[in-house]
Each structure stands twice: as C-alpha cells, then as structure tokens.
Tab-separated table of C-alpha atoms in Angstrom:
chain	number	residue	atom	x	y	z
A	5	MET	CA	182.320	51.911	-101.354
A	6	ARG	CA	181.599	53.914	-98.222
A	7	ARG	CA	178.213	55.515	-97.758
A	8	GLY	CA	178.009	59.225	-98.428
A	9	VAL	CA	181.011	59.090	-100.758
A	10	TYR	CA	181.082	59.678	-104.522
A	11	LYS	CA	179.321	56.978	-106.491
A	12	ARG	CA	180.155	56.706	-110.158
A	13	ARG	CA	177.233	57.300	-112.482
A	14	SER	CA	176.688	54.739	-115.239
A	15	PRO	CA	175.983	56.686	-118.430
A	16	GLU	CA	176.409	53.556	-120.552
A	17	LYS	CA	173.208	52.147	-119.024
A	18	THR	CA	171.009	55.075	-120.064
A	19	ASP	CA	168.682	54.997	-123.079
A	20	LEU	CA	170.315	58.096	-124.563
A	21	TYR	CA	173.745	56.473	-124.446
A	22	GLN	CA	172.528	53.188	-125.918
A	23	ILE	CA	170.680	54.865	-128.802
A	24	THR	CA	173.635	57.127	-129.564
A	25	TYR	CA	176.141	54.268	-129.364
A	26	ARG	CA	174.114	51.990	-131.627
A	27	TYR	CA	172.844	54.407	-134.268
A	28	PHE	CA	175.039	57.496	-134.547
A	29	GLU	CA	177.411	56.122	-137.187
A	30	GLU	CA	174.455	54.996	-139.308
A	31	TYR	CA	172.833	58.412	-138.871
A	32	GLU	CA	176.025	60.164	-139.975
A	33	LYS	CA	176.301	57.956	-143.093
A	34	GLU	CA	172.689	58.646	-144.047
A	35	TYR	CA	172.716	62.342	-143.211
A	36	ARG	CA	173.801	63.751	-146.572
A	37	GLN	CA	171.235	61.841	-148.588
A	38	ARG	CA	168.297	62.078	-146.181
A	39	TYR	CA	168.704	65.298	-144.194
A	40	GLU	CA	171.195	67.714	-145.756
A	41	TYR	CA	168.757	69.395	-148.130
A	42	GLU	CA	166.367	70.326	-145.340
A	43	TYR	CA	168.790	70.907	-142.461
A	44	GLY	CA	172.055	71.997	-144.065
A	45	SER	CA	175.458	70.320	-144.103
A	46	PHE	CA	176.596	68.019	-141.319
A	47	ARG	CA	178.706	70.058	-138.906
A	48	ASN	CA	181.929	68.673	-137.427
A	49	VAL	CA	180.954	69.929	-133.983
A	50	ILE	CA	178.180	67.306	-133.951
A	51	ARG	CA	180.607	64.446	-134.530
A	52	ASP	CA	183.063	65.789	-131.945
A	53	THR	CA	180.315	66.254	-129.351
A	54	ILE	CA	178.944	62.737	-129.851
A	55	TRP	CA	182.305	60.977	-129.574
A	56	ARG	CA	183.227	62.972	-126.475
A	57	TYR	CA	179.822	62.165	-124.960
A	58	LEU	CA	180.338	58.435	-125.586
A	59	ASP	CA	183.594	58.620	-123.596
A	60	CYS	CA	182.096	60.719	-120.785
A	61	GLY	CA	181.980	59.057	-117.391
A	62	ILE	CA	183.485	55.784	-118.677
A	63	LEU	CA	186.519	54.708	-116.624
A	64	GLU	CA	188.141	53.004	-119.618
A	65	HIS	CA	188.495	56.401	-121.305
A	66	GLY	CA	190.400	58.045	-118.476
A	67	PHE	CA	189.972	58.839	-114.813
A	68	ALA	CA	191.496	60.583	-111.824
A	69	ARG	CA	192.199	58.867	-108.525
A	70	VAL	CA	190.957	60.899	-105.558
A	71	ARG	CA	192.531	60.107	-102.197
A	72	CYS	CA	191.840	61.391	-98.698
A	73	ALA	CA	195.176	62.304	-97.087
A	74	ALA	CA	193.737	61.848	-93.601
A	75	CYS	CA	192.216	58.359	-93.826
A	76	GLY	CA	193.788	56.982	-96.999
A	77	PHE	CA	190.448	56.170	-98.631
A	78	ASP	CA	190.481	56.608	-102.410
A	79	TYR	CA	188.186	56.199	-105.401
A	80	LEU	CA	188.188	56.793	-109.146
A	81	VAL	CA	186.410	59.655	-110.932
A	82	ALA	CA	185.931	59.173	-114.674
A	83	PHE	CA	186.746	62.138	-116.901
A	84	SER	CA	183.800	64.126	-118.230
A	85	CYS	CA	183.261	65.354	-121.784
A	86	LYS	CA	182.436	68.965	-120.829
A	87	THR	CA	180.353	69.335	-123.977
A	88	ARG	CA	177.447	71.733	-124.178
A	89	PHE	CA	173.848	70.576	-124.074
A	90	PHE	CA	174.020	67.012	-125.445
A	91	CYS	CA	175.447	65.338	-122.347
A	92	PRO	CA	172.836	65.631	-119.565
A	93	SER	CA	175.411	65.396	-116.783
A	94	CYS	CA	177.866	67.968	-118.137
A	95	ALA	CA	175.116	70.322	-119.305
A	96	GLN	CA	173.560	70.338	-115.824
A	97	LYS	CA	176.929	70.948	-114.187
A	98	ARG	CA	177.711	73.848	-116.555
A	99	THR	CA	174.294	75.352	-115.866
A	100	LEU	CA	174.772	75.225	-112.096
A	101	ILE	CA	178.297	76.680	-112.267
A	102	TRP	CA	177.155	79.470	-114.600
A	103	GLU	CA	174.156	80.237	-112.389
A	104	ARG	CA	176.358	80.516	-109.290
A	105	MET	CA	178.849	82.775	-111.094
A	106	VAL	CA	176.079	85.089	-112.340
A	107	LEU	CA	174.530	85.324	-108.871
A	108	ASP	CA	177.846	85.925	-107.110
A	109	LYS	CA	179.724	88.130	-109.589
A	110	VAL	CA	177.371	89.676	-112.153
A	111	LEU	CA	173.906	90.500	-110.830
A	112	ARG	CA	173.297	93.408	-108.511
A	113	ASN	CA	170.636	93.140	-105.835
A	114	VAL	CA	168.013	95.010	-107.877
A	115	PRO	CA	164.768	93.907	-109.546
A	116	HIS	CA	165.128	92.012	-112.823
A	117	ARG	CA	162.751	90.915	-115.545
A	118	GLN	CA	162.934	88.232	-118.234
A	119	TRP	CA	162.423	89.243	-121.860
A	120	VAL	CA	162.087	86.713	-124.705
A	121	PHE	CA	162.702	87.665	-128.335
A	122	THR	CA	161.554	85.360	-131.129
A	123	ILE	CA	161.742	85.485	-134.916
A	124	PRO	CA	159.083	84.596	-137.500
A	125	ARG	CA	158.830	80.925	-138.371
A	126	VAL	CA	159.599	81.624	-142.042
A	127	LEU	CA	163.108	82.868	-141.084
A	128	ARG	CA	164.070	80.045	-138.731
A	129	LYS	CA	165.472	77.672	-141.341
A	130	LEU	CA	167.889	80.377	-142.518
A	131	PHE	CA	169.455	80.402	-139.057
A	132	TYR	CA	169.679	76.607	-139.069
A	133	LYS	CA	171.759	76.606	-142.228
A	134	GLU	CA	173.817	79.678	-141.246
A	135	ARG	CA	174.551	79.237	-137.529
A	136	ARG	CA	176.937	82.212	-137.464
A	137	LEU	CA	173.864	84.443	-137.796
A	138	LEU	CA	172.683	83.392	-134.315
A	139	ALA	CA	175.128	85.795	-132.641
A	140	GLY	CA	173.400	88.626	-134.474
A	141	LEU	CA	170.092	87.723	-132.835
A	142	ALA	CA	171.476	88.416	-129.372
A	143	ARG	CA	172.944	91.728	-130.548
A	144	CYS	CA	169.581	92.715	-132.080
A	145	ALA	CA	167.758	91.868	-128.845
A	146	ALA	CA	170.220	93.941	-126.793
A	147	ALA	CA	169.999	96.870	-129.226
A	148	THR	CA	166.192	96.776	-129.012
A	149	LEU	CA	166.309	96.849	-125.214
A	150	LEU	CA	168.796	99.742	-125.185
A	151	GLU	CA	166.573	101.713	-127.559
A	152	LEU	CA	163.537	101.052	-125.395
A	153	PHE	CA	165.294	102.046	-122.168
A	154	ALA	CA	166.742	105.171	-123.838
A	155	ALA	CA	163.179	106.288	-124.636
A	156	VAL	CA	162.299	106.058	-120.936
A	157	CYS	CA	165.616	107.407	-119.625
A	158	PRO	CA	167.257	109.685	-122.246
A	159	ASP	CA	170.450	110.201	-120.193
A	160	ARG	CA	173.134	108.467	-122.285
A	161	GLU	CA	175.125	107.606	-119.181
A	162	CYS	CA	172.279	105.406	-117.936
A	163	ARG	CA	172.036	101.850	-119.203
A	164	PRO	CA	170.265	98.672	-118.107
A	165	GLY	CA	172.071	95.493	-117.171
A	166	ILE	CA	171.466	92.796	-119.827
A	167	ILE	CA	172.382	89.122	-120.006
A	168	ALA	CA	171.346	87.618	-123.363
A	169	SER	CA	171.289	83.878	-124.010
A	170	THR	CA	170.575	82.236	-127.358
A	171	GLN	CA	168.391	79.138	-127.311
A	172	THR	CA	167.860	77.139	-130.480
A	173	PHE	CA	165.015	74.789	-129.587
A	174	GLY	CA	161.524	75.015	-128.165
A	175	ASP	CA	159.452	72.874	-125.808
A	176	LEU	CA	159.137	70.019	-128.304
A	177	LEU	CA	162.855	70.143	-129.253
A	178	VAL	CA	162.056	71.544	-132.684
A	179	TRP	CA	164.348	74.159	-134.238
A	180	HIS	CA	163.226	77.470	-132.774
A	181	PRO	CA	165.976	80.066	-132.329
A	182	HIS	CA	165.107	82.728	-129.782
A	183	ILE	CA	166.797	84.924	-127.198
A	184	HIS	CA	166.220	84.924	-123.445
A	185	CYS	CA	167.313	88.138	-121.741
A	186	LEU	CA	167.630	88.817	-118.044
A	187	VAL	CA	167.321	92.596	-117.740
A	188	SER	CA	167.542	94.929	-114.777
A	189	ASP	CA	164.201	96.584	-114.127
A	190	GLY	CA	165.849	99.970	-114.300
A	191	VAL	CA	169.102	101.632	-115.344
A	192	PHE	CA	172.551	102.203	-113.877
A	193	ASP	CA	174.157	105.636	-114.068
A	194	GLY	CA	177.837	106.359	-114.648
A	195	ASP	CA	178.575	106.095	-110.917
A	196	GLY	CA	176.894	102.699	-110.591
A	197	GLY	CA	173.739	104.035	-108.958
A	198	PHE	CA	170.523	102.230	-109.839
A	199	HIS	CA	167.358	104.018	-110.975
A	200	PRO	CA	164.242	101.821	-111.173
A	201	LEU	CA	161.889	102.218	-114.084
A	202	PRO	CA	158.802	104.284	-113.339
A	203	GLN	CA	155.776	102.106	-112.548
C-alpha cells in the first residue's frame, strides 16, 4: 500500500477485542445468576453493541472499495459499527464529529464555564436499574441552572446557553451517573444579544 494512504486498523489484534470475543458469550450466560440481582436485568442493547463491535473494522463483515478517479489507485475500507462508547475507534470518531459540530454550529464566541452535577451514592443504583431515569437528571441540571441564572438576571427573555451531557461512569469506570454542562457565562436576550454575568 502506498505511503500516506489509508491503512486498515486491526481491531482483532487488540486486547479488548480478544477478551470480548473469547468471554462475552460466557458472561451473558452467567449474567442472570451472578450479576442480575445487583445490576439489574441484562439489556438487549449490550448484546447488540457487542456483536456490532466484533464485526467493526473486519473486512469479512463488509467493506467499501475506495478508488481514486485520477490515478486508479484503490483500497478497501471495512465497515464500522458506529456504536456508542464501547468501540474505541467509533467512540473517538463520534466525539470528534460532535465536537466540530458544536464549535461550528452551536457555540457563540462568548465565555463558557463547565458545571458538573452529581447525585448521592445511595441513589446511584436506582439509576442503574432504571436507565430511563437518566434523562431526568439532565433536565434537573438544566432547571437548576435556569433558576440560578434567573436569580441573577430576572428578565424572563434572558436565558443562558446550556449543553448537558449525561455520563454514567467515573474515573475508575465504576457506575457513577452525573451530568456535565457547558454553560454560557452570561445570558442571551430575545434579540440574541449576550450579557455577561456580573463579576
């Protein structure tokens, strides 16, 4: 293959792939007896994500042929799984695409601040067993921010810009649902004008 041209990654050679390939079916069989009581029922999205990940980047599971019309050079690009978070390659790509979109189309050129909202440890297991409740965490975080900003700027037409993202694990990959918010360091009025928060 020519230098400087796409080189296929080899996911099947990674430790994550090998462990998943060898042990996932055994893990799924044992899940109900060993893990269900503590962690809730086995969700179908897990199975779907794993099987798609095991096909990701493997030519035998589908590919596209890319050809240069000018020189005639071509190569194969294996299909990707496009799953969230489990596949390192697809997760990184999604993150970069999302970041570019937010920078280009969402954020205004104004100061921003990160806010992190957590919940008490005693409540975390409830959210593990009832994942649909996670969406409520983001809404609660946004409502809290709106209430706080309204106290500083009572004009109802003025609102901050908020991007809220739910994260379900901490530094050590333990279950730890929390919300990261990127918030404008001020408010926007009805005409789109920005008013920074008083220092």
